[in-house]
PDB file of C-alpha atoms in Angstrom:
ATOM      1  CA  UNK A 768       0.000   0.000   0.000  1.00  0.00           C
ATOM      2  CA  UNK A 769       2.041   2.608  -1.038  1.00  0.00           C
ATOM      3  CA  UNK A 770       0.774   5.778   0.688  1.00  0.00           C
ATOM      4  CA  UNK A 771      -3.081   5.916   1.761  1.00  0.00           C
ATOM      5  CA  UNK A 772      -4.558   8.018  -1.218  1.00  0.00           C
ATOM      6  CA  UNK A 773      -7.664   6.532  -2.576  1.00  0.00           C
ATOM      7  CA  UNK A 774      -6.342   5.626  -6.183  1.00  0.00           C
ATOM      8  CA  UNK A 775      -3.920   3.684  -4.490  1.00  0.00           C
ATOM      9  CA  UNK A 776      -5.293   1.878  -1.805  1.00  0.00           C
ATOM     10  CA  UNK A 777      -9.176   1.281  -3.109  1.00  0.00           C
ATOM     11  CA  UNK A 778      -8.433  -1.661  -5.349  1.00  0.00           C
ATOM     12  CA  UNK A 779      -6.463  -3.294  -2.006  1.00  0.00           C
ATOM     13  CA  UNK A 780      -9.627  -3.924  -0.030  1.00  0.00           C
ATOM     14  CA  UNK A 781     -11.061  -6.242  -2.974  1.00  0.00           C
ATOM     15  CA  UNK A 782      -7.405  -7.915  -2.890  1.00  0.00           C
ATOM     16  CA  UNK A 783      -7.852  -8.627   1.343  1.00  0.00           C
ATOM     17  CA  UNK A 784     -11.318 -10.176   0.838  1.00  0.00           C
ATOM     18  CA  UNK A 785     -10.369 -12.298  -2.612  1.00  0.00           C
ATOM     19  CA  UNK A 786      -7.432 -13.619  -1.927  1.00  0.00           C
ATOM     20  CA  UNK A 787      -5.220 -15.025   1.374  1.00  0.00           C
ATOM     21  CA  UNK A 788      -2.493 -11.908   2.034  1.00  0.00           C
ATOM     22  CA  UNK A 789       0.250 -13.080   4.337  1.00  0.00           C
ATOM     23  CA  UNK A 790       1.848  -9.734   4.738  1.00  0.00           C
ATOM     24  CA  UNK A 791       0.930  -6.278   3.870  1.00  0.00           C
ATOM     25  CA  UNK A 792       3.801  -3.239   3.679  1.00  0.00           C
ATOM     26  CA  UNK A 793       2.606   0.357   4.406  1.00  0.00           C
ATOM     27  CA  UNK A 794       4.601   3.605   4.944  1.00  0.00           C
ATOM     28  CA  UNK A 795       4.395   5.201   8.404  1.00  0.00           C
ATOM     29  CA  UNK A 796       1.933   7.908   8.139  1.00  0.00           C
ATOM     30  CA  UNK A 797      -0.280   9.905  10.916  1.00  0.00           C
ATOM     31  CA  UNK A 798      -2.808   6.916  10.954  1.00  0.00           C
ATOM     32  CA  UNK A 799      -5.288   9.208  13.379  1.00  0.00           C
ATOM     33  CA  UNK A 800      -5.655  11.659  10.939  1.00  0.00           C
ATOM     34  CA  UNK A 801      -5.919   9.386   8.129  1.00  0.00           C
ATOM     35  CA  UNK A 802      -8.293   7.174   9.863  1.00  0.00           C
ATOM     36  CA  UNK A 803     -11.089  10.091   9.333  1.00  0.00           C
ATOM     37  CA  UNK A 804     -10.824   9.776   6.034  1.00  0.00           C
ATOM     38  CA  UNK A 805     -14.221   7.556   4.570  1.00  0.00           C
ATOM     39  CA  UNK A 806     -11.793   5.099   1.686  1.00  0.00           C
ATOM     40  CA  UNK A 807      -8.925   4.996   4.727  1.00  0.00           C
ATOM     41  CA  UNK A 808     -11.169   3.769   7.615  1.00  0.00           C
ATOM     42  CA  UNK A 809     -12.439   1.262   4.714  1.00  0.00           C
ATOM     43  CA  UNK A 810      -9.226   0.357   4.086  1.00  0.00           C
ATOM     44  CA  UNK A 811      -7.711   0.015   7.364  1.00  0.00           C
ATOM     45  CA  UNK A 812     -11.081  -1.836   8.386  1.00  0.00           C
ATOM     46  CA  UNK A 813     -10.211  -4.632   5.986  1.00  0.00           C
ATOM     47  CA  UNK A 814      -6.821  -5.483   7.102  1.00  0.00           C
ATOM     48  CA  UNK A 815      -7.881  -5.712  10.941  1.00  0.00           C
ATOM     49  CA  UNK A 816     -10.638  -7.993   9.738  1.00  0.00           C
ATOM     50  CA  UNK A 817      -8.600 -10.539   7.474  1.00  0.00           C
ATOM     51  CA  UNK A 818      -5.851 -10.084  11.140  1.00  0.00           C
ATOM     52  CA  UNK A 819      -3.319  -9.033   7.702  1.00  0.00           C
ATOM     53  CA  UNK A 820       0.265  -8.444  10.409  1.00  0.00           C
ATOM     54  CA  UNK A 821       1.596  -4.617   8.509  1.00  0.00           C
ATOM     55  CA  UNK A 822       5.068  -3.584   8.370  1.00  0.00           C
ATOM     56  CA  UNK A 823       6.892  -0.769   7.872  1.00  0.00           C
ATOM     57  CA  UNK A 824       9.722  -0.683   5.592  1.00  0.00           C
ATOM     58  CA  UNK A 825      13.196   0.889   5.994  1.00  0.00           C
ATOM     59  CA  UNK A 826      14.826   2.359   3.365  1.00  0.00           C
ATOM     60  CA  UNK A 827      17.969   0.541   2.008  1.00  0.00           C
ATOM     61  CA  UNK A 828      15.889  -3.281   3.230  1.00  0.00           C
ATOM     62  CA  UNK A 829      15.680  -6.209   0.568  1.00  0.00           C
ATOM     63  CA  UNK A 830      13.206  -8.899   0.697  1.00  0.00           C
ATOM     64  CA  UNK A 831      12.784 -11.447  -1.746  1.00  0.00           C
ATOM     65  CA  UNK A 832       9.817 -11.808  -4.462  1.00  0.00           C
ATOM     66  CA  UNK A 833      10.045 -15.418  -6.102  1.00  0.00           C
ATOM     67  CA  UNK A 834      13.162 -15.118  -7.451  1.00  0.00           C
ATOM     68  CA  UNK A 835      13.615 -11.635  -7.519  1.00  0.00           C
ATOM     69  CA  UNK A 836      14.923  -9.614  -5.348  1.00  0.00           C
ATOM     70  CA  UNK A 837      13.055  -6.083  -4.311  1.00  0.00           C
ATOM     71  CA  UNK A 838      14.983  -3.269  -2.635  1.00  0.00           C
ATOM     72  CA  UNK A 839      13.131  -0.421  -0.825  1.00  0.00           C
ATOM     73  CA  UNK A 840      14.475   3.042  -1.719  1.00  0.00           C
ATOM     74  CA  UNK A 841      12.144   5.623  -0.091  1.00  0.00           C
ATOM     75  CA  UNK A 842      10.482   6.907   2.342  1.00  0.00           C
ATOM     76  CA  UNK A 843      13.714   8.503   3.832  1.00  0.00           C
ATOM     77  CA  UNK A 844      12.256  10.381   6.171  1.00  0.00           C
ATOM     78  CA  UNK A 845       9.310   9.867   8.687  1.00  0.00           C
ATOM     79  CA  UNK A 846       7.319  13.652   8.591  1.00  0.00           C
ATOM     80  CA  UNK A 847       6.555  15.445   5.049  1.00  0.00           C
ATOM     81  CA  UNK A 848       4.109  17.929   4.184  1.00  0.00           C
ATOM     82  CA  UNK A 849       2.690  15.896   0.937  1.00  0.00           C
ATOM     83  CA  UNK A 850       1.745  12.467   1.563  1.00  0.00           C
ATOM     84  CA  UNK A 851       2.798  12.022  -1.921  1.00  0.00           C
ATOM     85  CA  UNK A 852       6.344  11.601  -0.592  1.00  0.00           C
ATOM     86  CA  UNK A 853       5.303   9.113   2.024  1.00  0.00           C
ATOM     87  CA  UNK A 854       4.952   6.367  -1.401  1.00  0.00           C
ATOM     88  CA  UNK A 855       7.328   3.570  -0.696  1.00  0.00           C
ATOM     89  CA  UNK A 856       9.259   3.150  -4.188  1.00  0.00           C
ATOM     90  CA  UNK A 857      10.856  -0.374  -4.664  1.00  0.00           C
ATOM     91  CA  UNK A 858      13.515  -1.177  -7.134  1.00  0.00           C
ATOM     92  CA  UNK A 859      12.901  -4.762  -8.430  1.00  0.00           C
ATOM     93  CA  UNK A 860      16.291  -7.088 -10.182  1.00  0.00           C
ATOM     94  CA  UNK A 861      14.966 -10.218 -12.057  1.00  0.00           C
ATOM     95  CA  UNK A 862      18.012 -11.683 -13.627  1.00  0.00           C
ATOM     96  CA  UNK A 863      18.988  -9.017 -15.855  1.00  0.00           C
ATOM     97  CA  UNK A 864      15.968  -6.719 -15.699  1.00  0.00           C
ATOM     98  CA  UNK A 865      14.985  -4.224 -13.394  1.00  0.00           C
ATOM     99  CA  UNK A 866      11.841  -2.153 -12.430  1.00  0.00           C
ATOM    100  CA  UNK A 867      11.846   1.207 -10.409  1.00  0.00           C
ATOM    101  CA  UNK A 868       8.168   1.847  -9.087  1.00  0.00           C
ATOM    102  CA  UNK A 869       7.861   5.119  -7.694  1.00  0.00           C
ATOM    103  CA  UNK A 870       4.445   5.464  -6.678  1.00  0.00           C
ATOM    104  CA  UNK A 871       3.355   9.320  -5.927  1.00  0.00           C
ATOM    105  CA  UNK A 872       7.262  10.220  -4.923  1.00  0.00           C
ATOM    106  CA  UNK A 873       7.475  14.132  -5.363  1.00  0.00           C
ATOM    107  CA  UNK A 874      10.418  15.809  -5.765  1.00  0.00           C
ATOM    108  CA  UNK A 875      11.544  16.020  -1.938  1.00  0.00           C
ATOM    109  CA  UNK A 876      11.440  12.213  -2.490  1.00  0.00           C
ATOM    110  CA  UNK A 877      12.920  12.015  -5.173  1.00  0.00           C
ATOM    111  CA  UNK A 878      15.879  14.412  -4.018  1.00  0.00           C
ATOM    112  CA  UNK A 879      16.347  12.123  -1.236  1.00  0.00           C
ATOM    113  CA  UNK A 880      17.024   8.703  -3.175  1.00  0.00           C
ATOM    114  CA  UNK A 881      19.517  10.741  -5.396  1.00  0.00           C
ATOM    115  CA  UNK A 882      20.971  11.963  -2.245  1.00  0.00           C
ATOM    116  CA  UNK A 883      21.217   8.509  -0.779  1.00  0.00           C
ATOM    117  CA  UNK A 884      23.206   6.935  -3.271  1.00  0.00           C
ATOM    118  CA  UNK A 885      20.721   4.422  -4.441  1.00  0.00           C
ATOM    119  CA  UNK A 886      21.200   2.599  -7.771  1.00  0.00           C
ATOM    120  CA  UNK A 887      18.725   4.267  -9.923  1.00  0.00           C
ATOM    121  CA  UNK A 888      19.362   3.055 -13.362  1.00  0.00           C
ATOM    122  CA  UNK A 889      17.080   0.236 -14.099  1.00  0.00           C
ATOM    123  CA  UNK A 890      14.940  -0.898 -17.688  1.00  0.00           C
ATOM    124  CA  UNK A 891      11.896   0.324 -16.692  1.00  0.00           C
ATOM    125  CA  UNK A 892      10.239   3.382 -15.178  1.00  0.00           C
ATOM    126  CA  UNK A 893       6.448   3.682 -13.659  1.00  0.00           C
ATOM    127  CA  UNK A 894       6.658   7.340 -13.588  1.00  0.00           C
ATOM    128  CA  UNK A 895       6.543   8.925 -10.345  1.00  0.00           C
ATOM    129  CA  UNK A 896       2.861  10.694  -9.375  1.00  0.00           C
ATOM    130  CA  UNK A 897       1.222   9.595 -12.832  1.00  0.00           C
ATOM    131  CA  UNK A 898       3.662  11.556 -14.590  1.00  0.00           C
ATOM    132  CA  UNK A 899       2.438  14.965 -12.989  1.00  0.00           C
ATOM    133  CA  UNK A 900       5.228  17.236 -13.462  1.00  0.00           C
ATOM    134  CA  UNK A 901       4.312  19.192 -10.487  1.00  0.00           C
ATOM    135  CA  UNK A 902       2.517  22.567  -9.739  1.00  0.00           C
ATOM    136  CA  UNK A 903       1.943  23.469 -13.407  1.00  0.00           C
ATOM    137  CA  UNK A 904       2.538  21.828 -16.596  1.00  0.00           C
ATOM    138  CA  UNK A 905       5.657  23.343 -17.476  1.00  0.00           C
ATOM    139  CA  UNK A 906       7.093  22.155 -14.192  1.00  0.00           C
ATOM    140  CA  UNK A 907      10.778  20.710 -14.203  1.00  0.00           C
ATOM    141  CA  UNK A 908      10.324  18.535 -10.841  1.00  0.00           C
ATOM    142  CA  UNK A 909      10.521  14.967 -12.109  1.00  0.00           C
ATOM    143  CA  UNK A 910      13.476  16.059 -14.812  1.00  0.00           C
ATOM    144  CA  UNK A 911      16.750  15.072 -12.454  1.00  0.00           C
ATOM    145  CA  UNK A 912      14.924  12.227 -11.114  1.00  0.00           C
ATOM    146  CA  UNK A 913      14.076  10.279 -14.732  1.00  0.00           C
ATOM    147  CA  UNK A 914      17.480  11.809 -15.925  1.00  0.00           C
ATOM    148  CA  UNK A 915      19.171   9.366 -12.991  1.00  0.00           C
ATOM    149  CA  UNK A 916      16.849   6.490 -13.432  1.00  0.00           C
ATOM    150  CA  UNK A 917      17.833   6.768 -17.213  1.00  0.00           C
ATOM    151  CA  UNK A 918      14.902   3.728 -17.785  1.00  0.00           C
ATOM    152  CA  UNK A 919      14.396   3.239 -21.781  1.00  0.00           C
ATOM    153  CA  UNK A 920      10.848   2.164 -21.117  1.00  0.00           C
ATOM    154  CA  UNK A 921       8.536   3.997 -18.966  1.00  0.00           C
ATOM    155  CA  UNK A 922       4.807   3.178 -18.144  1.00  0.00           C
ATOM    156  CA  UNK A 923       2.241   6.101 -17.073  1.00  0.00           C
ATOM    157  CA  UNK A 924      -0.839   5.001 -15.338  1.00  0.00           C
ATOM    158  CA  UNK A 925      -3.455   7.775 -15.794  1.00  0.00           C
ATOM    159  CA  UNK A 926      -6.118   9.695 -17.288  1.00  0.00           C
ATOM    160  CA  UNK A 927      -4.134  12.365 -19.296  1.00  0.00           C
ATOM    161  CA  UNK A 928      -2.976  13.801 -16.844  1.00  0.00           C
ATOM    162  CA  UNK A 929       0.796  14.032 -17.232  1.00  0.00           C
ATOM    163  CA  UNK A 930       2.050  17.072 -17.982  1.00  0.00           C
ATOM    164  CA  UNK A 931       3.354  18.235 -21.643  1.00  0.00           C
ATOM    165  CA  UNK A 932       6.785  19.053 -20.452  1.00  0.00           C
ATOM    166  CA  UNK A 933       7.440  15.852 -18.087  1.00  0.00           C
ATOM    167  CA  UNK A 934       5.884  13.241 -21.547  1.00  0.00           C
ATOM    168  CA  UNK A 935       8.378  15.604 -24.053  1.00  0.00           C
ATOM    169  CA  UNK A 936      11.389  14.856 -21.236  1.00  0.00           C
ATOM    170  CA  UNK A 937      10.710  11.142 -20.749  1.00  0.00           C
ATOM    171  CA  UNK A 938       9.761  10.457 -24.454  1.00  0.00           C
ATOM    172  CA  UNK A 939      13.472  12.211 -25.412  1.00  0.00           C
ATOM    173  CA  UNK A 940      15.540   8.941 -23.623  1.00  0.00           C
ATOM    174  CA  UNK A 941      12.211   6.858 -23.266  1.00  0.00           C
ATOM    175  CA  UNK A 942       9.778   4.581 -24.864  1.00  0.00           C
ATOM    176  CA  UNK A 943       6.825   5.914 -22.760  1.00  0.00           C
ATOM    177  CA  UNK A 944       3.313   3.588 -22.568  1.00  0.00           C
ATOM    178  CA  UNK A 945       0.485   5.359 -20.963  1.00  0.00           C
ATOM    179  CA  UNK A 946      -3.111   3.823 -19.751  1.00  0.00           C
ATOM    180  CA  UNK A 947      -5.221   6.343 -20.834  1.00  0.00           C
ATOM    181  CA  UNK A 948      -4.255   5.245 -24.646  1.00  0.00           C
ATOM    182  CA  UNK A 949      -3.309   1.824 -24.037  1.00  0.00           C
ATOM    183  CA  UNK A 950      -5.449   0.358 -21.242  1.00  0.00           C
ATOM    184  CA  UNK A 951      -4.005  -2.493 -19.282  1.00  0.00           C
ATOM    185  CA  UNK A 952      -0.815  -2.430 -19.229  1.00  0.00           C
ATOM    186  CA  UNK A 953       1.132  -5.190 -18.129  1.00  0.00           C
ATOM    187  CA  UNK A 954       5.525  -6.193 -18.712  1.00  0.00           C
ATOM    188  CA  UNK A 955       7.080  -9.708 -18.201  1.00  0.00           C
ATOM    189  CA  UNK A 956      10.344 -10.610 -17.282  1.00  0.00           C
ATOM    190  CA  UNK A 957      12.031 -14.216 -17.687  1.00  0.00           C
ATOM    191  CA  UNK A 958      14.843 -13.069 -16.619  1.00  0.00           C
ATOM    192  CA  UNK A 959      17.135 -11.801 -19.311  1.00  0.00           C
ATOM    193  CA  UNK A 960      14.128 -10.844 -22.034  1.00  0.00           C
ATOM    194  CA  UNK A 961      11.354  -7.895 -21.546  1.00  0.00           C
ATOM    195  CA  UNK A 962       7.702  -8.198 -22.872  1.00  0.00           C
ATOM    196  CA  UNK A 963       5.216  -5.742 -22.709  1.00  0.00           C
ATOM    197  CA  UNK A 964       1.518  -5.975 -23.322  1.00  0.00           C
ATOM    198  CA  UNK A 965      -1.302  -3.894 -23.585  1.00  0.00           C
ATOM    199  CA  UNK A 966      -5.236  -4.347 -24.130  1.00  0.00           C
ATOM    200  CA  UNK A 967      -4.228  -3.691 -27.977  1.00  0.00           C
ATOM    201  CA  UNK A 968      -1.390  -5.866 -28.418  1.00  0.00           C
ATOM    202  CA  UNK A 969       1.915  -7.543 -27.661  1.00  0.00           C
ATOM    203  CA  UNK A 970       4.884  -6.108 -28.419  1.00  0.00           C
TER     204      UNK A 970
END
């Protein structure tokens, strides 16, 4: 549950009543405030029910997903003012591929990880806070960020809207697959090979 906006955490509460969940992971936010909030409570309600044990994850901890191995590289800090920032973003190595999924990170976030050292270069990019480029549309925030990731395939879930400047920067180093022209969007790994497919197709 990567920060406790609706659009991200909804879609969970159908995922705790269909299926068995043996862990859940969830960024420390203030849960009291939160808690007022009608899809949060909902949320939150769900995971007490199905007795789903939470944890918190610590920036620079690996766990292991099948036989890949996930690394968590944010939150770095414990208070911000957007809880945008509070988005745990995992880097994910399969064999030769790798994944960066940057939920909502803004650019305090994203400053952070840079700061931290992390290994940012990976094969593919969900772009950070549906490829919102910040305050306006002309906004530079995300442009350091996807410059260090360096991804040659990036995948935009949304309904149009990322910004004009942030889709010109990522399509400039980027093959760049959005929802809200492609639907579904899904990308396989076996390892050393990428596939990517979409309600339209398989490429």
């Amino acid at each position: 549950a990567s920060h406790p906006h609706a659009d991200h955490i909804n879609g969970l509460v159908s995922v705790t009543d269909t299926f068995q969940v043996d862990s859940l992971m969830m960024p420390q936010v203030d849960y009291e405030t939160q808690f007022k909030k009608k899809h949060y409570k909902k949320f939150l309600t769900a995971v007490e029910e199905h007795q789903i044990p939470v944890t918190t994850p610590s920036p620079g901890s690996i766990f292991m997903l099948g036989s890949a191995k996930v690394t968590v590289f944010a939150p770095n800090s414990l208070v911000y003012d957007d809880l945008n920032n509070t988005s745990i973003v995992l880097r994910i190595d399969h064999g030769e591929n790798s994944f960066l999924l940057a939920g909502d990170c803004l650019k305090e976030s994203e400053q952070e990880m840079m700061a931290a050292g992390y290994d940012l270069k990976v094969d593919v990019l969900t772009a950070p806070h549906h490829g919102i480029a910040g305050v306006h549309t002309y906004s530079d925030d995300h442009f350091a960020f996807i410059e260090a990731v360096g991804a040659p395939y990036a995948i935009i879930s949304n309904n149009i809207l990322a910004s004009y400047a942030f889709l010109t920067r990522l399509r400039q180093t980027a093959d760049v697959y959005c929802t809200y022209s492609s639907g579904t969007i899904g990308m396989g790994s076996d390892g050393t090979n990428l596939s990517i497919w979409m309600d339209y197709g398989t490429e």
